[in-house]
mmCIF file of C-alpha atoms and ligand atoms in Angstrom:
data_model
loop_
_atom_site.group_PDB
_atom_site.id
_atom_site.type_symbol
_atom_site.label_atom_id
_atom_site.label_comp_id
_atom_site.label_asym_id
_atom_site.label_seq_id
_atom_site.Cartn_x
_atom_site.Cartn_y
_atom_site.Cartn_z
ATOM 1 C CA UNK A 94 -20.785 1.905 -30.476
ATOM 2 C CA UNK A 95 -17.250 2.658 -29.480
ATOM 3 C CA UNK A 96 -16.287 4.711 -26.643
ATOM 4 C CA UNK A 97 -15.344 7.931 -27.239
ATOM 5 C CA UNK A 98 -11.543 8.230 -25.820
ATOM 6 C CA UNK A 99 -11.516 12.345 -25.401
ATOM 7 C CA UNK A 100 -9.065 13.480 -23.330
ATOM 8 C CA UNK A 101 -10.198 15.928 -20.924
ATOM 9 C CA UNK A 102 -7.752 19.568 -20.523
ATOM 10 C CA UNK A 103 -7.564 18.678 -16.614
ATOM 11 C CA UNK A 104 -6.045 15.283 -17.519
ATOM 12 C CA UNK A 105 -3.772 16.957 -20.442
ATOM 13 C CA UNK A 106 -2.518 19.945 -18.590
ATOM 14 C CA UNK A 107 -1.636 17.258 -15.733
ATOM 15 C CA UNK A 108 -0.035 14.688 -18.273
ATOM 16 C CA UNK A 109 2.105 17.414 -19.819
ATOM 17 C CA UNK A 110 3.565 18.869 -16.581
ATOM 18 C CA UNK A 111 4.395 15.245 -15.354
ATOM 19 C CA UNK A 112 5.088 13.877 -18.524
ATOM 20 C CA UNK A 113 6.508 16.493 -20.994
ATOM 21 C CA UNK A 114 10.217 16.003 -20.547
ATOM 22 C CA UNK A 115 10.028 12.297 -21.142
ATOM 23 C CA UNK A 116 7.029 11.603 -23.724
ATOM 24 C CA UNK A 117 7.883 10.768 -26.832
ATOM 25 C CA UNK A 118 5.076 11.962 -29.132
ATOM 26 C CA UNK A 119 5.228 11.610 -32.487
ATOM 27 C CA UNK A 120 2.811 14.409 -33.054
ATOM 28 C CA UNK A 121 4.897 16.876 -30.574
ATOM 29 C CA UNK A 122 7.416 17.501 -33.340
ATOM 30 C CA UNK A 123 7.289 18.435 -36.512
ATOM 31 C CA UNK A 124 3.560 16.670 -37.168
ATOM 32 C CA UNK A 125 4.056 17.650 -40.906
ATOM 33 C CA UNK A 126 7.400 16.577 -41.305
ATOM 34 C CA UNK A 127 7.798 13.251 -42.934
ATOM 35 C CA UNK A 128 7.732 10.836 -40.394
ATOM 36 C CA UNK A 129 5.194 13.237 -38.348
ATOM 37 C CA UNK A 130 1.892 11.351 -37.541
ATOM 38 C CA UNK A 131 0.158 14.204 -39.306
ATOM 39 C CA UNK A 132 2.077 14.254 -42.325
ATOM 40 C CA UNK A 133 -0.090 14.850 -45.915
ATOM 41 C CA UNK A 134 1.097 12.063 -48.645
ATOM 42 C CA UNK A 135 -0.535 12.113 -51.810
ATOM 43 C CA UNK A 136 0.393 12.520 -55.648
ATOM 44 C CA UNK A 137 1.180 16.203 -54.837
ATOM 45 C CA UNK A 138 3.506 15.798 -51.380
ATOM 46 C CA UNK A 139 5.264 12.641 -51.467
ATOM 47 C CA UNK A 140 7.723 11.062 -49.201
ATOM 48 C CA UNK A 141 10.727 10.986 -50.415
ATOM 49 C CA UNK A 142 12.126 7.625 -51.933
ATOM 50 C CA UNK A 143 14.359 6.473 -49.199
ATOM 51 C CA UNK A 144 11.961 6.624 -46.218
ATOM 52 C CA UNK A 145 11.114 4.142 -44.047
ATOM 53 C CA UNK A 146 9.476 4.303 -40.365
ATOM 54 C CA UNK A 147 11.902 4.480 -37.723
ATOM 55 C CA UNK A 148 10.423 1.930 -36.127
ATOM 56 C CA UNK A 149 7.246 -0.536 -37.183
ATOM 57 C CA UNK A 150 5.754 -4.039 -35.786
ATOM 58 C CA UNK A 151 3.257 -6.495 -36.726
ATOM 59 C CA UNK A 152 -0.159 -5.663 -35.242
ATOM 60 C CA UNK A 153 -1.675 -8.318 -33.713
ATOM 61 C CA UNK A 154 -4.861 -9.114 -36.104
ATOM 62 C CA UNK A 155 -6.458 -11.726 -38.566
ATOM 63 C CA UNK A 156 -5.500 -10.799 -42.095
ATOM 64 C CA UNK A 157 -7.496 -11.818 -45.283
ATOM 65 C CA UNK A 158 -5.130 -14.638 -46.525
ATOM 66 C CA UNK A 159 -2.438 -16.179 -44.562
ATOM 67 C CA UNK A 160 -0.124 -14.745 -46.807
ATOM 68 C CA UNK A 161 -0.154 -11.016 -45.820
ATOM 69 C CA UNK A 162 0.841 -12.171 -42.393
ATOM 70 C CA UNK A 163 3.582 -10.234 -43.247
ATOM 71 C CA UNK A 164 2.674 -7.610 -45.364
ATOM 72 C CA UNK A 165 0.598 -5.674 -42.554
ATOM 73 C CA UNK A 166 4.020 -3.944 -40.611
ATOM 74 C CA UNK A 167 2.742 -0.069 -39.092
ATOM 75 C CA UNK A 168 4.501 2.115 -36.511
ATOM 76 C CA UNK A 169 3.933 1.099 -32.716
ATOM 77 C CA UNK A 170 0.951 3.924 -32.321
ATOM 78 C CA UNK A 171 -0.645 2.946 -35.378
ATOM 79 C CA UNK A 172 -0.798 -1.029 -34.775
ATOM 80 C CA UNK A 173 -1.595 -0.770 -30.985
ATOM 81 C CA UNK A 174 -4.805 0.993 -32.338
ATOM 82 C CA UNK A 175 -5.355 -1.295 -35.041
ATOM 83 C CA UNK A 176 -5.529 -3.999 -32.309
ATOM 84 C CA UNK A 177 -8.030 -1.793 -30.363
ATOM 85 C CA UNK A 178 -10.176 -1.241 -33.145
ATOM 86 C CA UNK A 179 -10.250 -5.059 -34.159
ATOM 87 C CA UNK A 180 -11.200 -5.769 -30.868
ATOM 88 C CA UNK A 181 -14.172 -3.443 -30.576
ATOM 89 C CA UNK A 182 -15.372 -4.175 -34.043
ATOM 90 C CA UNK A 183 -15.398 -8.303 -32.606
ATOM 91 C CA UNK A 184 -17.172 -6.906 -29.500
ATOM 92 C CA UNK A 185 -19.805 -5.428 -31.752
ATOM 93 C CA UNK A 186 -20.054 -8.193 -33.829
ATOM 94 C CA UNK A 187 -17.894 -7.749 -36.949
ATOM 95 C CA UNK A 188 -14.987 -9.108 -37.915
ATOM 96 C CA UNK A 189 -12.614 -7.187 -39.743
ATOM 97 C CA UNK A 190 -9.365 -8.488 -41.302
ATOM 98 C CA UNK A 191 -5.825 -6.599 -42.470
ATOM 99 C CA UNK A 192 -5.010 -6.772 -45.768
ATOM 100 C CA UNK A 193 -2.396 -4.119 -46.158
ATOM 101 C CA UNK A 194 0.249 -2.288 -43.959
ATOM 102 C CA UNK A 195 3.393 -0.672 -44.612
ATOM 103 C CA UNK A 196 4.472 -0.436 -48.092
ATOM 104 C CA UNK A 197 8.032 0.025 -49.799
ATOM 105 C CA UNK A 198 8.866 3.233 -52.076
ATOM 106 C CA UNK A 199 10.001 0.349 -54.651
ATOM 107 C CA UNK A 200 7.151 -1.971 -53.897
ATOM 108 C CA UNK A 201 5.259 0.695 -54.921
ATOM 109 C CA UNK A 202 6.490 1.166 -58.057
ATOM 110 C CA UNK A 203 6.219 -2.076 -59.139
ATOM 111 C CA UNK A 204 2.382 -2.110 -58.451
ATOM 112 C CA UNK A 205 2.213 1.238 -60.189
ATOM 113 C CA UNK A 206 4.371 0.502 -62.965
ATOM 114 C CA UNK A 207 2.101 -2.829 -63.217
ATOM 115 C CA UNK A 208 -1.207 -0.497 -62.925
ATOM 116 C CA UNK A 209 0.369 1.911 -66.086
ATOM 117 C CA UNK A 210 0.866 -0.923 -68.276
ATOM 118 C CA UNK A 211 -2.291 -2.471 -67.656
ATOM 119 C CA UNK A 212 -4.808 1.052 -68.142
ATOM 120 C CA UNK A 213 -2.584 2.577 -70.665
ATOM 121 C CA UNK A 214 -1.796 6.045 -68.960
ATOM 122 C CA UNK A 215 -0.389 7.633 -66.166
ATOM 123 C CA UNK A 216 -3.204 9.491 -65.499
ATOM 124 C CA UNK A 217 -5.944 6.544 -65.202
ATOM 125 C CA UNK A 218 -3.314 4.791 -63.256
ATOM 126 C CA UNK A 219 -2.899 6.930 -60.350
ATOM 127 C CA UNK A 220 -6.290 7.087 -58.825
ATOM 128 C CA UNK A 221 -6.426 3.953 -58.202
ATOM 129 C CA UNK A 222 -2.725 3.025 -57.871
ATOM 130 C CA UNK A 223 -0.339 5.951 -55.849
ATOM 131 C CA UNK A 224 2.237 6.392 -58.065
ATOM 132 C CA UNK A 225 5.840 5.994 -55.825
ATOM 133 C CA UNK A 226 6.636 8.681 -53.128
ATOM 134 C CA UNK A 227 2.795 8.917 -52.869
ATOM 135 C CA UNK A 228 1.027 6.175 -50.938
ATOM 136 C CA UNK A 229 -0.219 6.676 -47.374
ATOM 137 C CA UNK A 230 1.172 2.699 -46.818
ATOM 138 C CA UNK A 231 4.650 3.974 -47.592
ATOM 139 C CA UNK A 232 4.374 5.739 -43.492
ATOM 140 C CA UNK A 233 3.134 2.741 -41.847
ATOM 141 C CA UNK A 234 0.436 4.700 -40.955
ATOM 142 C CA UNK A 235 -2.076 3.571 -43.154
ATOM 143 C CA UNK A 236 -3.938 -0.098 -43.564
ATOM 144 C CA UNK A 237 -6.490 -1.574 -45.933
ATOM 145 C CA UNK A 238 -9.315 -3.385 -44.176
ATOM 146 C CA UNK A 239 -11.929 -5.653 -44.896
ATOM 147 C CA UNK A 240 -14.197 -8.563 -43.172
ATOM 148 C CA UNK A 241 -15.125 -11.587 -43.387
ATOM 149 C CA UNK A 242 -18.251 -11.747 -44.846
ATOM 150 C CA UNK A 243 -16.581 -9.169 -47.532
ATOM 151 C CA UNK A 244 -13.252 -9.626 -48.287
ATOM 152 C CA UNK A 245 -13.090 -7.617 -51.300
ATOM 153 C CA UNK A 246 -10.959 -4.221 -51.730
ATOM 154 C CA UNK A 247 -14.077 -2.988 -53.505
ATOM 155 C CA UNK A 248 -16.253 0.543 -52.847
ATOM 156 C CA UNK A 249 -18.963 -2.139 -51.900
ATOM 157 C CA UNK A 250 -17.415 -2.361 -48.512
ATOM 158 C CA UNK A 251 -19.052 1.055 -47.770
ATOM 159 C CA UNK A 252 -22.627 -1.095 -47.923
ATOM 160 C CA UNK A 253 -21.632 -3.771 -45.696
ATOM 161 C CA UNK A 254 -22.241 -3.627 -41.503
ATOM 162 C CA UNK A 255 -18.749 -3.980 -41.112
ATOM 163 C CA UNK A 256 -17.357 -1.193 -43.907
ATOM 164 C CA UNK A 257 -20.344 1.193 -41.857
ATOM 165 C CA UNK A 258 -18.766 0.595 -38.504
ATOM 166 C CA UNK A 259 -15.707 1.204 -39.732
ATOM 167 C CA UNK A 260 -16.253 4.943 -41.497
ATOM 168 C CA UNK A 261 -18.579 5.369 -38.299
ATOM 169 C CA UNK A 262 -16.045 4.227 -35.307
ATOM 170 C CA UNK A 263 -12.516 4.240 -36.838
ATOM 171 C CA UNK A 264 -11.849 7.939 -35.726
ATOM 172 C CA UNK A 265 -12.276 6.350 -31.752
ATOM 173 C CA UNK A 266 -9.097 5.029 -32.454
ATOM 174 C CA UNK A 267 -7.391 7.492 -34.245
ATOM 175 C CA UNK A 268 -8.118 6.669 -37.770
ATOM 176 C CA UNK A 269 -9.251 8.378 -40.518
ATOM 177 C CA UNK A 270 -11.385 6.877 -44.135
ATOM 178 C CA UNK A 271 -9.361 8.633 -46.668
ATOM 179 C CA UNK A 272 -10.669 8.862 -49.715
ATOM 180 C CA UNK A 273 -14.742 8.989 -49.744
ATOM 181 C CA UNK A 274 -17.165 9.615 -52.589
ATOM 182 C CA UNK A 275 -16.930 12.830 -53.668
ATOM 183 C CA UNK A 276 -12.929 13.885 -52.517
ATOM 184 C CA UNK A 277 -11.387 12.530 -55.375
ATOM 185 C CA UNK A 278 -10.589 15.660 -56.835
ATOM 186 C CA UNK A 279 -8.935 16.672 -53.487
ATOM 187 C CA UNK A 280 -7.415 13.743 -52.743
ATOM 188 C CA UNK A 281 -6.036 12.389 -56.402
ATOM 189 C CA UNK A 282 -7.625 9.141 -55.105
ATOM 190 C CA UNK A 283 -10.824 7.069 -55.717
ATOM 191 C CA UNK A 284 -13.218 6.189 -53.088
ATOM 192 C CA UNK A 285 -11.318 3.408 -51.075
ATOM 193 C CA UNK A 286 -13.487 2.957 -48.017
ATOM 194 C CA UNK A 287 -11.484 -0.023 -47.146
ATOM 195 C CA UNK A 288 -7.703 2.395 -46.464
ATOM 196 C CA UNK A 289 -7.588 3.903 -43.323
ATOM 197 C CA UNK A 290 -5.037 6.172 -41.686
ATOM 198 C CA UNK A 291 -3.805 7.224 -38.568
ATOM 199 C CA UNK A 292 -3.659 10.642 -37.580
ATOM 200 C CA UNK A 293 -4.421 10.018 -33.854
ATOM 201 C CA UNK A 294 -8.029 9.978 -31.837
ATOM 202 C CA UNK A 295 -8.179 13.840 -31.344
ATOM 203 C CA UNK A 296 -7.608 14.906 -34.762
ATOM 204 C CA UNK A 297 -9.683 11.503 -36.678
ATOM 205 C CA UNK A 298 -12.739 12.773 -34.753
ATOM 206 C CA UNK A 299 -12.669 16.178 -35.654
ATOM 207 C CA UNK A 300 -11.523 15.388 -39.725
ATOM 208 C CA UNK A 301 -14.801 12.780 -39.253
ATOM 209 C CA UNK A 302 -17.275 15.290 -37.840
ATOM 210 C CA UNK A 303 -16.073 17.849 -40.195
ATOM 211 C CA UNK A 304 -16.764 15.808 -42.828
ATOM 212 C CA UNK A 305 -13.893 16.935 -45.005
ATOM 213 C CA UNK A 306 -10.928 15.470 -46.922
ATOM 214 C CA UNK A 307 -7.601 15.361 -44.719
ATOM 215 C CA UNK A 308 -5.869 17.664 -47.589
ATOM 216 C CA UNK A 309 -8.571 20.366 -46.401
ATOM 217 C CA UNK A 310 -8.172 20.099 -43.050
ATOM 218 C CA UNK A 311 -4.337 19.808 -42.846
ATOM 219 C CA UNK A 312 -3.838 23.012 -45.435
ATOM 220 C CA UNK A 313 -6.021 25.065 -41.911
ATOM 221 C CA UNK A 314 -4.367 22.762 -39.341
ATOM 222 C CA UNK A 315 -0.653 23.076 -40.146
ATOM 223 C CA UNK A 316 -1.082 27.027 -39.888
ATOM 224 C CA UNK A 317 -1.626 25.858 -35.574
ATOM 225 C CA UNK A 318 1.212 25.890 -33.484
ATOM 226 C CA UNK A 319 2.988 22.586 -32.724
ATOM 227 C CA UNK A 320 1.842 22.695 -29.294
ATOM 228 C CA UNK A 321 -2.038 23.100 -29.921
ATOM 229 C CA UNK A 322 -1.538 20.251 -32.539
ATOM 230 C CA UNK A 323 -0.416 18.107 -29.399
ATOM 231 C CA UNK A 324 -2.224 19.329 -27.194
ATOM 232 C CA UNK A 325 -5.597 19.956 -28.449
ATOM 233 C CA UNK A 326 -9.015 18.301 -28.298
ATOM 234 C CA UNK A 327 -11.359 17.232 -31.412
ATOM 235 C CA UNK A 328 -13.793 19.785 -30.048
ATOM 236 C CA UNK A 329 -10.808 22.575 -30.277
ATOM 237 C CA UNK A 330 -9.577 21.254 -33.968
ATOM 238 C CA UNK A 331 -13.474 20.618 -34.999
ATOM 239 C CA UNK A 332 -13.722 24.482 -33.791
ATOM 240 C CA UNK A 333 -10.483 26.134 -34.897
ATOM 241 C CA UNK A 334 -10.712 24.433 -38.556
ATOM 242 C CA UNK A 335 -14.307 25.126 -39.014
ATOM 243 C CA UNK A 336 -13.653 28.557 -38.175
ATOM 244 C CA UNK A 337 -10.585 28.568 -40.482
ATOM 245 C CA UNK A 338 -12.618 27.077 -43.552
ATOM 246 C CA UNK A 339 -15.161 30.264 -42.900
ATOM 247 C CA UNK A 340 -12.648 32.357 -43.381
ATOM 248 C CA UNK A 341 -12.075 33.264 -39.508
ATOM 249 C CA UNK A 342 -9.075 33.362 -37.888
ATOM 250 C CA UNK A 343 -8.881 34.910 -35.021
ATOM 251 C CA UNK A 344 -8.976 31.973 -32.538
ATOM 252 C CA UNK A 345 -6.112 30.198 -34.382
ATOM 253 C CA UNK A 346 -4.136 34.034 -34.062
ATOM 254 C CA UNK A 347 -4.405 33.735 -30.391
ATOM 255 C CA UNK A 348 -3.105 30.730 -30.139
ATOM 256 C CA UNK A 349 -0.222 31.632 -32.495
ATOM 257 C CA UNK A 350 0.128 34.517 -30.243
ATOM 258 C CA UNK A 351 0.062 32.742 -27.082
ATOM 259 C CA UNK A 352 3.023 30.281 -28.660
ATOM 260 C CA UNK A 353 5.531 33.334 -27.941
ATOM 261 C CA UNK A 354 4.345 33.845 -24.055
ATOM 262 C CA UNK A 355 5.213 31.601 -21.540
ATOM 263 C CA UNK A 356 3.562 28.367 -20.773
ATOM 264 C CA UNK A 357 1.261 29.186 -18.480
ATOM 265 C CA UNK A 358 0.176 31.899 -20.688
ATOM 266 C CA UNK A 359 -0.371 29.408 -23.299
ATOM 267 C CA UNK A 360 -2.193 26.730 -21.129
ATOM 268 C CA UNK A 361 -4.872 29.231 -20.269
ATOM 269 C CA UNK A 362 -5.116 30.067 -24.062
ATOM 270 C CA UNK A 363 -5.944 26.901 -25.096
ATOM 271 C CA UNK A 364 -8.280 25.996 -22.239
ATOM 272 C CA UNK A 365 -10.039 29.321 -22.882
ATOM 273 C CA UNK A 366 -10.297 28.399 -26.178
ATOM 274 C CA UNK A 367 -10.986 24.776 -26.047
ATOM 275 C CA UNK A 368 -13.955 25.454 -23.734
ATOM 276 C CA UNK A 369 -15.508 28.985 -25.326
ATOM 277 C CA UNK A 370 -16.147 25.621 -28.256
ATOM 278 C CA UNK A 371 -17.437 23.915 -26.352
ATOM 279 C CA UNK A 372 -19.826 26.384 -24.869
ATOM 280 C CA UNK A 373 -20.912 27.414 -28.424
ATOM 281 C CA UNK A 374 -19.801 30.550 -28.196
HETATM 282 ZN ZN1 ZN B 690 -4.640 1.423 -48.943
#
């Protein structure tokens, strides 16, 4: 089993005073925006056709064939925890392998275009195939996995040791199983419990224990301030979304409120908050 990499508030209150003029978060900005680490991409909000990561490398990890040595490219966040992940899956026994990274807009459409001709429709096409604009892979953020003793993009993975570790440990590191039985109408996608994608460790293990499609969680999530998205712990997002999903919202409104005060105001908001969750209350 993976170790849980929670931050604790002490450690994230200190990190931010010594740290906050010279971090560079991808979350601390804009998470929604288009090259934010939270961002939503599906068939309904797509990136738009000219974007490409800022910046993206070549994790350092066995892929399925030799040829996709260079089809696997993610941002620097995304393949440093790729690497973790591998590592801990070897640790536990399983060997996974990296089939797919970043994606071009116009790759994309080639593979779609390809996916139209051969089912007949538009419609059949895309939940299996993203149409352009619309795959996670198009961020860098995203990456299909498989193993070696099932190297098959297939919903079987799900049933192997290795596809189970995965959907049970990825979130350690920050990832997220996208599409799972049951989401499709939600997520415009088929199951694919091979694609993962990064949304960083604090919000993965709250969207895992929550159970819920990332679409669900973002439309309660992107309501938070920017600095409670940074700043916050899976036990605050598990909390604060939960609540949001039931309808209640007054947590979230003081920590809206508390984004207009000053910052020590706001600190003791969110570590009020963050532990009245973890209390129960
Ligand atoms: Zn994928």
């Amino acid at each position: 089993m993976a170790k849980k990499r929670s931050r604790r508030i002490i450690e994230m209150a200190l990190a931010f005073l010594l740290l906050a003029p010279v971090i560079s978060s991808p979350a601390l900005a804009g998470s929604f925006d288009d090259g934010g680490l939270l961002r939503v991409i599906n068939r309904w909000e797509t990136l738009p056709k000219d974007y490409v990561p800022e910046e993206m490398v070549l994790p350092e990890v066995d892929t399925n064939k030799a040829g996709q040595k260079e089809s696997i490219y993610m941002v620097p966040c995304a393949a440093a925890a790729l690497e973790e992940m591998f590592s801990a899956a070897e640790e536990d026994g399983y060997i996974l392998l990296a089939v797919s990274g970043y994606r071009s807009y116009s790759t994309q459409s080639l593979l779609f275009k390809n996916k139209v001709d051969s089912v007949g429709s538009r419609e059949t096409a895309q939940k299996t195939v993203a149409p352009p604009g619309a795959s996670e892979h198009q961020s860098g953020l995203a990456m299909d996995v498989v193993s070696t003793k099932f190297r098959y993009l297939n919903r079987d993975f799900l049933n192997t040791p290795e596809g189970k570790w995965v959907a049970q440990n990825c979130c350690y590191f920050g990832f997220i199983v996208r599409y799972k039985d049951g989401w499709t109408k939600v997520t415009g996608c088929n199951p694919e419990p091979w694609h993962i994608r990064y949304i960083g460790v604090e919000h993965a293990v709250a969207v895992t224990r929550l159970d819920i499609p990332y679409e669900t969680y973002a439309a309660k999530a992107r309501t938070l301030p920017e600095y409670v998205l940074c700043w916050g712990t899976s036990e605050l997002f598990c909390g604060l979304v939960g609540d949001m999903l039931q309808g209640d919202e007054s947590k979230a409104e003081e920590l809206r409120l508390a984004e207009e005060m000053d910052e020590d105001f706001r600190w003791d908001t969110l570590n009020r908050i963050t532990a009245q969750y973890a209390s129960g209350e």
